[in-house]
Structures are given as C-alpha cells and as structure tokens.
Short mmCIF file of C-alpha atoms in Angstrom, two decimals:
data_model
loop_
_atom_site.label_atom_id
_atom_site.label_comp_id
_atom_site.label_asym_id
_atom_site.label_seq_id
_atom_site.Cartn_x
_atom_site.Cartn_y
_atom_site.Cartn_z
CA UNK A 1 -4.89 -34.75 -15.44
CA UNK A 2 -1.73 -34.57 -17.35
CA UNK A 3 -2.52 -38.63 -18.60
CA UNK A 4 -6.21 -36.88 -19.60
CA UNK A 5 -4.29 -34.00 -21.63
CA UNK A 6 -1.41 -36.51 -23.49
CA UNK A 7 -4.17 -38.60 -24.18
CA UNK A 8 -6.42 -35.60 -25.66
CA UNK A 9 -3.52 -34.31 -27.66
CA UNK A 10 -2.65 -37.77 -29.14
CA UNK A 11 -6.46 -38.42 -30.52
CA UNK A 12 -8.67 -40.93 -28.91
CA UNK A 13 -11.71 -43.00 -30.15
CA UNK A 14 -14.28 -45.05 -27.79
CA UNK A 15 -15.16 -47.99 -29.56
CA UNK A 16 -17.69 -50.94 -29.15
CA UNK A 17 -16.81 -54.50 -29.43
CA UNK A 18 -19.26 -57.01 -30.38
CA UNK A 19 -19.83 -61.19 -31.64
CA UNK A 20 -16.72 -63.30 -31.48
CA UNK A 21 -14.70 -63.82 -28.54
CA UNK A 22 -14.22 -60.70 -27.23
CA UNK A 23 -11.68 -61.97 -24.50
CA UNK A 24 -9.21 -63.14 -26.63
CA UNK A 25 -9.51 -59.78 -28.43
CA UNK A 26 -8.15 -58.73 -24.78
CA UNK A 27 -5.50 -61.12 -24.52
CA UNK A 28 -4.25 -60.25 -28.19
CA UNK A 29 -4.14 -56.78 -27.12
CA UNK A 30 -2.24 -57.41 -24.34
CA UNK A 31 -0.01 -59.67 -25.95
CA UNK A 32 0.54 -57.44 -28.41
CA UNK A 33 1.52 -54.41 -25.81
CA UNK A 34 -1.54 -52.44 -26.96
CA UNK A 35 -2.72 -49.52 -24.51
CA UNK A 36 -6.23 -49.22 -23.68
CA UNK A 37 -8.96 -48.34 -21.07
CA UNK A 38 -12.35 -48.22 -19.70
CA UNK A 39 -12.72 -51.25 -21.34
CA UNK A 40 -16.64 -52.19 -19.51
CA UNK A 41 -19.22 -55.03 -20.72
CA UNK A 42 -22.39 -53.31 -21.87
CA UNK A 43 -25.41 -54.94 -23.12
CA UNK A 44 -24.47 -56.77 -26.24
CA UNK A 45 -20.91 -56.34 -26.20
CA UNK A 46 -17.96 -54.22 -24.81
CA UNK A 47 -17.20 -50.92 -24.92
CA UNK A 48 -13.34 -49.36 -25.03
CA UNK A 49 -11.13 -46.28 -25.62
CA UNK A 50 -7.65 -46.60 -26.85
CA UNK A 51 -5.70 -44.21 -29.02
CA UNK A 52 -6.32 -43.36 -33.06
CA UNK A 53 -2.89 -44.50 -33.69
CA UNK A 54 -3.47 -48.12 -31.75
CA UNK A 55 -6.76 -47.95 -33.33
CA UNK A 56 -5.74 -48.27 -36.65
CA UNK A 57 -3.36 -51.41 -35.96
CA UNK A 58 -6.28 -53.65 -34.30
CA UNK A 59 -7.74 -54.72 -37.67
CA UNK A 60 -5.85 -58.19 -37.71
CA UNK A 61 -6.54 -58.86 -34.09
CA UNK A 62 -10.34 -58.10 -34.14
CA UNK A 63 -10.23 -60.44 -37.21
CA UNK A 64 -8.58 -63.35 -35.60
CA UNK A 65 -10.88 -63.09 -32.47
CA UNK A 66 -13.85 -62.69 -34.59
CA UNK A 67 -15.43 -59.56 -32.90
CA UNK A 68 -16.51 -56.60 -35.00
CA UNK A 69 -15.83 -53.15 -34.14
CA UNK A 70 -17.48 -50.07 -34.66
CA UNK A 71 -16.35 -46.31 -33.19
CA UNK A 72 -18.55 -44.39 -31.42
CA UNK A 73 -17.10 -41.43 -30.22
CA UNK A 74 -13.78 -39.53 -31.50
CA UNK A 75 -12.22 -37.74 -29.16
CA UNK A 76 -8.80 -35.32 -29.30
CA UNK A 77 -7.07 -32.17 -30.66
CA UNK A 78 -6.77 -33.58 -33.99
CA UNK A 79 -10.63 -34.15 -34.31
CA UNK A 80 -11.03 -30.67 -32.78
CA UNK A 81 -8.80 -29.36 -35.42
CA UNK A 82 -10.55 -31.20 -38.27
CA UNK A 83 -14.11 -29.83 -36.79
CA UNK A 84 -12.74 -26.21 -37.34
CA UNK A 85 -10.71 -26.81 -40.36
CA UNK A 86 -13.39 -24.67 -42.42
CA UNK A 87 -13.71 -21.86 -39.82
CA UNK A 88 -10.61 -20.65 -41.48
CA UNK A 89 -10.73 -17.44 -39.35
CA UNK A 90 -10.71 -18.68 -36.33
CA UNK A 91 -7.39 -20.35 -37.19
CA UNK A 92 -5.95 -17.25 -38.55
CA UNK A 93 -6.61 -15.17 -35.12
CA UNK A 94 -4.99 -18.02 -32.87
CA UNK A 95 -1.95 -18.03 -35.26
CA UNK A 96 -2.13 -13.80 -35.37
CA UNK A 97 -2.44 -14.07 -31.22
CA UNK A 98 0.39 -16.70 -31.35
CA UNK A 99 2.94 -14.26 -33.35
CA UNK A 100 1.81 -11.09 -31.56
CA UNK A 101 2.79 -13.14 -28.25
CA UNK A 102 6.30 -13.89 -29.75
CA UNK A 103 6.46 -10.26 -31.44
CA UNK A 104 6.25 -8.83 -28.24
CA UNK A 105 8.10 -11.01 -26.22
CA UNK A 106 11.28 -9.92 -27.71
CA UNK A 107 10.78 -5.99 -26.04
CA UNK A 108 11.32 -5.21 -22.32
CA UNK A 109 7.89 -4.84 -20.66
CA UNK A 110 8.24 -3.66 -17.43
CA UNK A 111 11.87 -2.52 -15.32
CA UNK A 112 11.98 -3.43 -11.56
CA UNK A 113 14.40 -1.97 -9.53
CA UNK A 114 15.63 -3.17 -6.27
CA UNK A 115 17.87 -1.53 -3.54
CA UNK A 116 17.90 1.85 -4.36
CA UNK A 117 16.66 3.94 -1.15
CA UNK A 118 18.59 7.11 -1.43
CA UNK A 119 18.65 7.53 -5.13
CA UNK A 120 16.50 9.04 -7.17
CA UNK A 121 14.46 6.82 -8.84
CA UNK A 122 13.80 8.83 -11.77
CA UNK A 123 17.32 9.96 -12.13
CA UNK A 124 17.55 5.74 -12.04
CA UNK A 125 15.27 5.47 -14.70
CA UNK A 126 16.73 8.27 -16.93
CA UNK A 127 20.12 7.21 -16.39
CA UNK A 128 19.36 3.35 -17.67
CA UNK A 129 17.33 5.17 -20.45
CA UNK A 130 20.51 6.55 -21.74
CA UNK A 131 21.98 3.43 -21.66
CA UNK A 132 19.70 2.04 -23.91
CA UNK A 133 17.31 0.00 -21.64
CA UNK A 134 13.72 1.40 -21.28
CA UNK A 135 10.42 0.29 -21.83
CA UNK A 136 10.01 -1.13 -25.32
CA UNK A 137 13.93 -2.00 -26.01
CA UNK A 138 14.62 -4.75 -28.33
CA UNK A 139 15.81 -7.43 -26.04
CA UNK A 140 18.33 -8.37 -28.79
CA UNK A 141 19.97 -5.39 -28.94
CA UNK A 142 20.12 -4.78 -25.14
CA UNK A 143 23.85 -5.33 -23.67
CA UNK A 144 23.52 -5.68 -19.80
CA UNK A 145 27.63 -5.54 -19.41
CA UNK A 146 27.10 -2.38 -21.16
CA UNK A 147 24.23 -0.92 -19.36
CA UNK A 148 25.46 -1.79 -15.65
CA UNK A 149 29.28 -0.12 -16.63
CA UNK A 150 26.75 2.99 -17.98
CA UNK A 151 25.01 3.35 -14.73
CA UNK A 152 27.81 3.15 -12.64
CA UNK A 153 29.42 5.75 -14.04
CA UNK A 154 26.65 8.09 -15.11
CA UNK A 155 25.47 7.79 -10.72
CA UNK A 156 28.45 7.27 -8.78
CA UNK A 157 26.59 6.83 -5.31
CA UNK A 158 25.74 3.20 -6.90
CA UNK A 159 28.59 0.30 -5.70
CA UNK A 160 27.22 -2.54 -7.74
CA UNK A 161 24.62 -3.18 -10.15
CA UNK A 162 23.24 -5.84 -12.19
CA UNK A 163 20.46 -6.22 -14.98
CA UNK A 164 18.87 -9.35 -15.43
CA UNK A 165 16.03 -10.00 -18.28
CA UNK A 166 13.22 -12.10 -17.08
CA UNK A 167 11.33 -12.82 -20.33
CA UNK A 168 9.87 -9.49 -20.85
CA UNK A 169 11.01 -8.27 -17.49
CA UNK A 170 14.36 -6.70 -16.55
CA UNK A 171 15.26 -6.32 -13.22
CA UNK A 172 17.76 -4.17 -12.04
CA UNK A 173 19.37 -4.88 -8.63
CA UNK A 174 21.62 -2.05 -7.19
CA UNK A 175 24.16 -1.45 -3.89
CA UNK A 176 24.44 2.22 -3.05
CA UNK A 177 27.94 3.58 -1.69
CA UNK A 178 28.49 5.11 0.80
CA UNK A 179 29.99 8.32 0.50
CA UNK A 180 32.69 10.02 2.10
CA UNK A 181 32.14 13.62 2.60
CA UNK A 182 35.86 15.11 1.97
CA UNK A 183 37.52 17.12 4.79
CA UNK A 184 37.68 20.86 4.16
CA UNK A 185 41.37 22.22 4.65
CA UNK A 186 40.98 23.18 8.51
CA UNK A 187 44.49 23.25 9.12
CA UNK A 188 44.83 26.39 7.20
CA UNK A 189 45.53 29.03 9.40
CA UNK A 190 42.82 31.56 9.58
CA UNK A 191 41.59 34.48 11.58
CA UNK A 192 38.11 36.09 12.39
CA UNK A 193 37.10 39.14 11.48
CA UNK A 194 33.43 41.66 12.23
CA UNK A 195 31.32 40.59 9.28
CA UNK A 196 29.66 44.35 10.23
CA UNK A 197 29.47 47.05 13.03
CA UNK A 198 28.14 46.30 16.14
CA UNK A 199 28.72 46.13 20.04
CA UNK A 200 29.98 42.99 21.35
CA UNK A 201 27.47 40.75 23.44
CA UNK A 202 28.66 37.88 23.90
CA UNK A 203 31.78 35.69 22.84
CA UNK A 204 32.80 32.28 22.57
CA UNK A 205 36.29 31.43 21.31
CA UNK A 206 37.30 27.56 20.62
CA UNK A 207 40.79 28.56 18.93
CA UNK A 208 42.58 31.60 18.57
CA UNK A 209 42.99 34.97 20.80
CA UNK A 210 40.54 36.66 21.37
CA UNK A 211 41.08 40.50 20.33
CA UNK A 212 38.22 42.47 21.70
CA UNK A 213 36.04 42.80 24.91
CA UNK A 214 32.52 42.06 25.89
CA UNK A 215 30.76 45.29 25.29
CA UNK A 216 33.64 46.87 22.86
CA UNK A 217 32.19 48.34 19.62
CA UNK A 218 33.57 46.71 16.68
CA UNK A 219 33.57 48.34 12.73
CA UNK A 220 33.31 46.12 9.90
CA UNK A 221 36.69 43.98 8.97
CA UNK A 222 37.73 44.31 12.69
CA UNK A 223 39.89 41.49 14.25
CA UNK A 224 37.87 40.17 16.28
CA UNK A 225 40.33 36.94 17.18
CA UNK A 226 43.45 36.13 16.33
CA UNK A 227 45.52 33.20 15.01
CA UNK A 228 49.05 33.39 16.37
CA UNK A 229 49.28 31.93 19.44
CA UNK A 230 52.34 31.64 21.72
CA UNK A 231 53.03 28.69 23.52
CA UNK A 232 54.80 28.08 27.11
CA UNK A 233 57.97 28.21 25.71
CA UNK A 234 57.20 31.66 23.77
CA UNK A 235 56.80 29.61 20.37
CA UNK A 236 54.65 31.46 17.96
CA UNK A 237 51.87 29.15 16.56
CA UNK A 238 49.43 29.68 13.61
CA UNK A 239 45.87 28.18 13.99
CA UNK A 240 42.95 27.97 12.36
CA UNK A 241 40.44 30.33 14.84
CA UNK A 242 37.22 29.07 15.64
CA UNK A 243 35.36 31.17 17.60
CA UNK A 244 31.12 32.90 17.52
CA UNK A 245 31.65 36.35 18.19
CA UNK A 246 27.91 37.69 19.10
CA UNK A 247 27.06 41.72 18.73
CA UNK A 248 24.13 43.89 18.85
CA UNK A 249 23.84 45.31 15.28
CA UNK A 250 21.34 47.90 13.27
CA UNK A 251 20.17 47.03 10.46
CA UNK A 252 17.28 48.84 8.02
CA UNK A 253 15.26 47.05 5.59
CA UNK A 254 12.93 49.09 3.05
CA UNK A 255 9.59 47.68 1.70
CA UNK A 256 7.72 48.46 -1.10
CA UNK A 257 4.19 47.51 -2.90
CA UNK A 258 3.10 49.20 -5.98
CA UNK A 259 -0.43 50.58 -5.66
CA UNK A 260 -1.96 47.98 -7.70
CA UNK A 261 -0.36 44.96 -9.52
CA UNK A 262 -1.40 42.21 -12.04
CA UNK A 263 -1.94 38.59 -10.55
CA UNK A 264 -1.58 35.72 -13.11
CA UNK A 265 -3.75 32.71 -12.12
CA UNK A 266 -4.38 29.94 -14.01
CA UNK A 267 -8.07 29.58 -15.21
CA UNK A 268 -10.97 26.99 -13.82
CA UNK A 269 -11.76 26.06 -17.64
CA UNK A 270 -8.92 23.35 -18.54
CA UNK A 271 -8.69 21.62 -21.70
CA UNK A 272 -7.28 17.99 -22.41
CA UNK A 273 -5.27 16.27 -24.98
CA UNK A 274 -4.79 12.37 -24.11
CA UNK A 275 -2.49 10.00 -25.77
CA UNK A 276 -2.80 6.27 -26.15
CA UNK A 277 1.11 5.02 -24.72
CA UNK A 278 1.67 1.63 -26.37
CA UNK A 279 5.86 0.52 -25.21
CA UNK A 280 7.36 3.49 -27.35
CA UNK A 281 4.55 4.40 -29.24
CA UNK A 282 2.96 7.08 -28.31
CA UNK A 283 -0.89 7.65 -30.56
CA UNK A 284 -2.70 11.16 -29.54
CA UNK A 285 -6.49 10.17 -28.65
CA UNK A 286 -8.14 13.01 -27.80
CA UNK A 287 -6.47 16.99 -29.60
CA UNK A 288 -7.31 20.16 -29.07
CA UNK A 289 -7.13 23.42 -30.80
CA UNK A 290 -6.82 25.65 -27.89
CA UNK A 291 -2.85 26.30 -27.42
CA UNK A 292 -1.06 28.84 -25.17
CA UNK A 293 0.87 28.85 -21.82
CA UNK A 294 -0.80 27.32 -19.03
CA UNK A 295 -0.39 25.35 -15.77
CA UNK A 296 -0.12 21.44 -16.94
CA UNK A 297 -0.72 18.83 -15.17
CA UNK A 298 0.14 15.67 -16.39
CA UNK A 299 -1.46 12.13 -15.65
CA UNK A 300 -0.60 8.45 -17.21
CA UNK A 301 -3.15 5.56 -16.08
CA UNK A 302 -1.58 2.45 -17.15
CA UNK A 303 -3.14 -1.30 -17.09
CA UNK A 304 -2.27 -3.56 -14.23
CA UNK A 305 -2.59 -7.16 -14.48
CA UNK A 306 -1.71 -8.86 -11.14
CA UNK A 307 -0.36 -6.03 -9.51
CA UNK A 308 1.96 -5.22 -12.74
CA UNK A 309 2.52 -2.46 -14.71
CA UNK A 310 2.31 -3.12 -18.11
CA UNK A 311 3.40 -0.45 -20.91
CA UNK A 312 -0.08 0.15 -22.05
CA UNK A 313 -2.18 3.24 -21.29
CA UNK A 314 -3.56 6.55 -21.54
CA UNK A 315 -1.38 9.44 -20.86
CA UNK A 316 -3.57 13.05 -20.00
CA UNK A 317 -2.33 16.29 -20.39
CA UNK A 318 -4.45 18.85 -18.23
CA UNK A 319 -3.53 22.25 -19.16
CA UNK A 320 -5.17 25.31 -17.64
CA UNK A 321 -4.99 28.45 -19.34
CA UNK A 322 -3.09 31.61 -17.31
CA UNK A 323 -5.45 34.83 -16.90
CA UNK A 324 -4.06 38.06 -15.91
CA UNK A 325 -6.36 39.76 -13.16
CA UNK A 326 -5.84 43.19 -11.80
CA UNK A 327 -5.43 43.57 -8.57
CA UNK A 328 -5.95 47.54 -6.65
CA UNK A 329 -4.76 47.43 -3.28
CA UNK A 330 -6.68 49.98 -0.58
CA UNK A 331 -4.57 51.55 1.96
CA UNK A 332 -5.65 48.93 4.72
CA UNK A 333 -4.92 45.99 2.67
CA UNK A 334 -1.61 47.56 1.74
CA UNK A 335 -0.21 47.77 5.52
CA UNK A 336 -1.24 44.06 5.59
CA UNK A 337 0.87 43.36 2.61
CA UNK A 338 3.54 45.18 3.60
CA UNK A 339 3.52 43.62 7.40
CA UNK A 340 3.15 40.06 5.43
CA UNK A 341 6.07 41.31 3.60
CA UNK A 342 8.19 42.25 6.63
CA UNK A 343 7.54 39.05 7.87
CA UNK A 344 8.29 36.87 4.79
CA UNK A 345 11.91 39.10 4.91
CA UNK A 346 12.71 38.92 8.70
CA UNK A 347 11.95 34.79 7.98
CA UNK A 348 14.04 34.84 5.42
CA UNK A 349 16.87 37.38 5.80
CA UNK A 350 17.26 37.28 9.64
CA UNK A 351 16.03 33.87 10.39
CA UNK A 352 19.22 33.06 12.33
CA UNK A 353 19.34 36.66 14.35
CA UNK A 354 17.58 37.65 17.38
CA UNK A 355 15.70 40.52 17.00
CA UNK A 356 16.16 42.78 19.83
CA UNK A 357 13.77 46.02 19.11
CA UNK A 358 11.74 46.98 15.14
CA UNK A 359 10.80 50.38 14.83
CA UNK A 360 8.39 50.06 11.66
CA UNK A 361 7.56 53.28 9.86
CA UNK A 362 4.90 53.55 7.11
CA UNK A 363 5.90 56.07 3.95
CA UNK A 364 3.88 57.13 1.27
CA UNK A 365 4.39 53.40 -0.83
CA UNK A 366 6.74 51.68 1.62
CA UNK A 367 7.71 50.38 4.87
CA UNK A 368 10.88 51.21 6.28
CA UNK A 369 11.83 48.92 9.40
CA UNK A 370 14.97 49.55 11.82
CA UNK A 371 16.19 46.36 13.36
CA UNK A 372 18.03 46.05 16.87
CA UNK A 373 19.18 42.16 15.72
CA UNK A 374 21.94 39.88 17.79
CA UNK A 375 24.01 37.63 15.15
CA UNK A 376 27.45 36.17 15.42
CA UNK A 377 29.21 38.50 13.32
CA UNK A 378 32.45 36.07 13.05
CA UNK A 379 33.82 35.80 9.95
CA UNK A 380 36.59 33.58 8.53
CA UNK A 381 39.70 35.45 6.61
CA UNK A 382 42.05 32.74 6.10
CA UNK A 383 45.65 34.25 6.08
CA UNK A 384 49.23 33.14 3.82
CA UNK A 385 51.77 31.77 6.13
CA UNK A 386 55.31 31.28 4.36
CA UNK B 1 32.01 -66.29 -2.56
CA UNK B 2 29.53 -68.85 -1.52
CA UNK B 3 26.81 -70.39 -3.27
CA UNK B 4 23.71 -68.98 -1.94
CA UNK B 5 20.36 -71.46 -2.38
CA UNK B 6 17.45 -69.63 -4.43
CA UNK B 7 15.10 -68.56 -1.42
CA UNK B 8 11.44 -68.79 -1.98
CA UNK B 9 9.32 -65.23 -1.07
CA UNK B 10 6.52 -67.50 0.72
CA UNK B 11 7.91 -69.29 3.86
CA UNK B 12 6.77 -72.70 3.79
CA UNK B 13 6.27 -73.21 -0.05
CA UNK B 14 8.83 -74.19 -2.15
CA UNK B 15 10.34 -72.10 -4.77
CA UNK B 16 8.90 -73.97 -7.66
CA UNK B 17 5.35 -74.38 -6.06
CA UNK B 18 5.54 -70.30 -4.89
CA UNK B 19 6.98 -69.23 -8.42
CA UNK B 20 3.78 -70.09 -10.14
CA UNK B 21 1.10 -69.15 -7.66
CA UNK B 22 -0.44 -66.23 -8.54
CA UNK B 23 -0.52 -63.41 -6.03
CA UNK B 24 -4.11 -62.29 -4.83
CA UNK B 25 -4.94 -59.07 -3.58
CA UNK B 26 -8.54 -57.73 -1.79
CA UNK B 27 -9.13 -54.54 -1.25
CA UNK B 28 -12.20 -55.29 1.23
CA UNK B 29 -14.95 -57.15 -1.89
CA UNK B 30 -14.52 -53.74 -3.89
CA UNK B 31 -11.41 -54.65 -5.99
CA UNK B 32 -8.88 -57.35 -6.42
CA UNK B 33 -5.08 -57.38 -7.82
CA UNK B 34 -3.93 -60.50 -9.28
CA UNK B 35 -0.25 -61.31 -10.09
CA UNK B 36 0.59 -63.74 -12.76
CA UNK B 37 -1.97 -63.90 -14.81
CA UNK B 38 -1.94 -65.37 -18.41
CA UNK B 39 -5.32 -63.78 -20.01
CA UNK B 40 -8.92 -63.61 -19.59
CA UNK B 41 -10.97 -66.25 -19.93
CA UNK B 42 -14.23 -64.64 -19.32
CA UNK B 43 -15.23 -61.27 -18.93
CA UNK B 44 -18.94 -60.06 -18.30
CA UNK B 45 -20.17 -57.92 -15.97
CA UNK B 46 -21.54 -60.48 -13.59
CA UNK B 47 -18.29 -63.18 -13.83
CA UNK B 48 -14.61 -62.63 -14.83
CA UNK B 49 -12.52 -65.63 -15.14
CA UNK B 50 -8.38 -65.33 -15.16
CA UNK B 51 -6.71 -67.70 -16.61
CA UNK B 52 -3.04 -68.07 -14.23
CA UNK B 53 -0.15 -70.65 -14.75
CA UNK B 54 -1.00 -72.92 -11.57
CA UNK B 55 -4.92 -72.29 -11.96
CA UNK B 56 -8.09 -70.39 -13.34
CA UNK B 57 -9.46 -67.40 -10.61
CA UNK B 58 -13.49 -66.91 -11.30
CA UNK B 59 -14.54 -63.80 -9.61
CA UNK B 60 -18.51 -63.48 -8.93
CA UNK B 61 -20.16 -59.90 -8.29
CA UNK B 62 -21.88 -57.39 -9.84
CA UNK B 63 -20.56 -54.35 -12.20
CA UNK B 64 -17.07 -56.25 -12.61
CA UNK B 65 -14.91 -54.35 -14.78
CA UNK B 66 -11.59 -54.99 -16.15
CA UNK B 67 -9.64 -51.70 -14.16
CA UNK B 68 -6.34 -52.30 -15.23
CA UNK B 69 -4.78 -55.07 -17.37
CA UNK B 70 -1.14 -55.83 -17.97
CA UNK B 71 0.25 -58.97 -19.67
CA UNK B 72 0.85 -60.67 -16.10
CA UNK B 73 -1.51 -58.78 -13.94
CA UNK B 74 -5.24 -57.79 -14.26
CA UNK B 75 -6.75 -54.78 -11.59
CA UNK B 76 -11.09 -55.94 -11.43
CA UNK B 77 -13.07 -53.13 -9.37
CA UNK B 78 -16.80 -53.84 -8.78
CA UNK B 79 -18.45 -55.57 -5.93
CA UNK B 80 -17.11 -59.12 -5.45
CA UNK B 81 -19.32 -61.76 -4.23
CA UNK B 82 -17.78 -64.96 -4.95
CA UNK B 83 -14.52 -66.10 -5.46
CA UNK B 84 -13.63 -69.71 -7.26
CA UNK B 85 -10.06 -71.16 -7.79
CA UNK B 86 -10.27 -74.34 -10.26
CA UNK B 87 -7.14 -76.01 -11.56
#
C-alpha cells in the first residue's frame, strides 16, 4: 500500500514495448539500476510501468536495443494535478481548507480534565479561564508554568497540577489535597449555661460539675455546669465543660396569612433567542423583541465528532415571561395554609426538639401555637482565666 | 590467528564449481527464484530463458512473467512445465 502511494505521488506511466530485442532492453535496464514492474509479454510486444522520472532517461537504451516505445497510460498526482490545473476553484478551496486547518490549529479546542472528584468542575473551569486558558486561546500566547502556579493558588484543595497541549487539546491533570480541618481551641476553659427557661429532664455531663438537679427549674443564663473542678488533692482545675443539659420548655409561635396574596408564575408562552457559539465567537441566530424578567433556561448543543466536544454550536436561551395572578384564599383553604405553615416552621425551627404537647388556636388572620418542646438547652460561655 | 580455508556453502562441491552455480528455487511449478543470473535471454509468455555464469536456465509453461528482476536474480511466476539447463 504505502509502495502503491510513493509510487502514485512520484508519477507513473505504463508503457508498451515493441520490434527490436526487447530482452536486452531488460538487461540494459537492469544494468543500468532502472526500477520497473509488471513488466508482461502481450501480443505483439511487452507491456511495463516504471516511473516518469526513469521514463524520461530510457531513450538511449530503447535505441540501442532497437525496440520502440509508446505510453499508454499516465498515472500519478502530478497527472492528477495537471488534469485539474484549469478547475482553478477547486484548487483554491483545498488550499482555503488547508489554511483554515492550520488557522485553527493554533487555538485550544477542547480542555480535558482529569482527577478532580471533589472539586467543582466549573469553579475548575472558571478558575483556568482566569488564567488565560479557555476554549479558543491562542496556543502561542498560552503559558502552562503560568496557568498551573494560577490554579494552585486561585483553589487551594488542588496539590499538583499540570497542563499539557495536545495539538488543539489541553489536558489538565490535577491531585487534590487533602485538607486538614483545624482544631477549635477546646482547651479554653468554658462553662454551660440555660440557653432559656425550662425544667430539667434529663442530663448528661462529659466534663465539668454539674450545678442543677433532674427536675429543677432553670431561668435563662443559669449555670447549669460548672468548670472548676477540684482534684484529690483539693487542686482547683479549669476545664472546658461538655455536657447536654435536656429541659421541658414553652415556646409560642404566631402565624399569619393575608386574606389574599399575589402569586408570580412564570408563563406557558416562552420565547427564544439562539446564538451560533463558534471558540469565542459568539453570532445571535435567532432575536427577539419581547424583553422583560422571566424564568431562563439556558441550553448549548454542541457538535460531537467521536465522542468529542468540539467548540461549535448553538447556544438557546428559553425565557418565560413572569405573570402576576391573584390569589383569594377561603376560610377552609386558609386553615390548610396555615397548618402547612406550622408545619414548614416546626421542620424548620424545632427540627432538633421533641415536641411534647401543641395547643393550636385559630384567630381572626392567624394561628397561634403553644409548644411543650424537649431541647438541650446547654450553652457554651467560655470564661477568662488569668 | 590461524588461516582459515575458504569453505564452500554446498557440501561436496568445491568452492569454485559452487561459486558459479546458480541457485534454483520452486515454489511447487507456480514460481521459481534464481540466484546468479546475468540477463534474459528470452522472454515470452510461453518460454523464458536466463542467461547464468555456469549455464543458460529455459523455463517452459504458460503465462510466464518476469515477477521480479534484479541484476543477479530474476523472480518468474506462472505455471512451469518444463525446465532445461544447457551450458
């Protein structure tokens, strides 16, 4: 095959051989270190194939061996090129193809990034953006010392880095740290105080003295365990307490739902504006006039030859307009609100309690709830030791 | 050191006698290598004569062709049906 193609590029011509002695044409050609082939008796002579160049040089030797030659088939790029030598277009586009190849072989294509799992990558992505690598950079003016110090510092969870540009490809292999999580000061003496009032349920002290009782009532700011300790030998100690101090409390929550409000939705009828996305160029396709807040969805479709991405394609914005609807609520959707409500802020506000006993009450516009709740009420009041 | 004799590649022939024998080679009648060869003498589709230092090789067949040719060996594919060594 690759013999076929040399021989193709070079120029070839098949070439019958007739009269004289047409062996000792052979043996010249031989003698002479002249290449040919498929060199087959046919009816009144021979035919052969050597190359234009060798072609040219037999003259002398057909002479001396008396045979006459003739060419009967020409063969080879340089025929091909002298067969299209008029079609003057069709040399301009391979020429235009050939410099938009080498154009746009000097911008990054596509950026691959290997070995990040915990970081973002997006924040990856913006972060070598600022560094000056993105889809359609100059290659020449790309500095991948640069860019790898850049990242580094810009996301500190990375350990090592390094960019390498594949023709049009840059590939960015990255090492996450790990991270130490710093020790908060827990040597700092500290004692625990009621967070709020409540009777004492249940306690469970780690470090410290504990101050109060099981079933004592307790006022907000109370010492609820202490940090000097005394040891065997009646040395006084300061320690950091650590203790869940658990207490019945009552707490009231108030609800309220204006008779009727105004729901902003975003409408069915979207419009579109697309853009065509060409490596930084970015050519609107398809406007609109309509303009105004809405929800927007956004959408790129980009072309994929063998499973890659390359930086050609159609970006779509989607925008739905917002309409304002009025909304009147009737006194038995209103108590469903309001329980939703109640809900949404017992989730929310006492997700970590235990509510004991709710005494719901429904007033006019609002809901007022009292709460029975169980919640460690230990707080941590750290405390100057000279 | 010692003089080493000049060993001929053919046991039994002597170096000068071995030296300008040309080397045959069949593959079954369908082609045929030959070593040492000084030109062609004839060359038709029917009969191709090579022309070696020691002797002349006439191959018989039908669709002979010239495969190969070198200035000391010649490659002939077709179907060989006769083989003649004059010298």
């Amino acid at each position: 095959m690759l013999l076929k193609l040399i021989r193709w590029a070079r120029g070839y011509v098949e070439f019958f051989v007739s009269g004289g002695f047409p062996e000792r044409f052979i043996n010249l050609l031989n003698h002479r270190g002249i290449i040919y082939w498929d060199f087959v008796p046919s009816k009144d002579g021979f035919t052969g194939t050597m190359t234009v160049r060798d072609y040219r040089n037999i003259r002398q030797i057909a002479r001396k061996s008396g045979v006459r030659l003739r060419v009967r088939k020409k063969n080879g790029l340089l025929f091909q090129i002298r067969k299209y030598k008029r079609r003057k277009g069709l040399l301009a586009g391979v020429l235009a193809a050939i410099t938009l190849i080498a154009f746009l072989n000097q911008f990054v294509w596509t950026i691959e990034l290997n070995g990040a799992s915990a970081i973002n990558e997006l924040e990856l992505r913006a972060a070598l953006s600022e560094n000056g690598l993105d889809i359609g950079s100059p290659k020449a003016d790309l500095n991948t010392g640069e860019i790898k110090r850049g990242l580094q510092l810009r996301i500190p969870g990375i350990s090592w880095s390094s960019v390498n540009l594949i023709e049009s490809d840059a590939e960015v292999e990255l090492k996450e740290g790990v991270t130490v999580k710093k020790k908060k000061n827990s040597d700092k003496p500290a004692n625990i105080k009621a967070a709020c009032d409540g009777v004492i349920t249940k306690t469970n002290v780690r470090r410290g003295v504990l101050s109060v009782k099981k079933g004592s009532a307790v006022t907000r700011n109370q010492l609820l365990v202490s940090s000097v300790t005394q040891d065997s030998d009646g040395k006084i100690n300061f320690v950091r307490s650590k203790a869940e101090i658990f207490a019945d409390v009552i707490e009231k929550d108030e609800i309220n739902i204006p008779n009727s409000n105004y729901n902003i939705i975003p409408d069915e009828n979207y419009y579109e504006k697309s853009r065509l996305e060409f490596l930084t160029l970015s050519l609107p396709l398809r406007m609109s006039d309509e303009s105004g807040e809405g929800v927007r969805n956004y959408y790129t479709y980009k072309l994929c030859v063998n499973s890659r991405l390359l930086p050609l394609g159609e970006s779509i914005e989607r925008v739905y307009p917002l309409k304002a609807v009025r909304q009147k609520l009737n006194p038995a959707l209103r108590r469903e609100s309001l329980k939703n409500r109640m809900g949404l802020n017992e989730c929310f506000n006492h997700g970590d309690c235990k509510i004991k006993t709710r005494q719901k009450a429904f007033k006019n516009d609002r809901l007022e709830v009292n709460y029975t709740l169980n919640k460690n009420i230990a707080v941590i009041q750290p405390i100057e030791v000279r | 050191m010692k003089n080493r004799k000049p060993r001929s590649a053919f046991p039994g022939l002597s170096l000068e006698l071995s030296g300008r024998m040309p080397i045959i080679e069949f593959t079954g009648n369908r082609r045929v290598l030959i070593e040492g060869s000084t030109g062609v003498l004839r060359y038709e589709s029917e009969v191709v004569s090579i022309n070696t230092r020691s002797m002349t090789v006439t191959f018989n067949g039908r669709g002979l062709t010239l495969k190969s040719i070198s200035p000391t060996a010649v490659i002939i594919d077709g179907i060989i049906t006769d083989t003649r060594f004059e010298s």
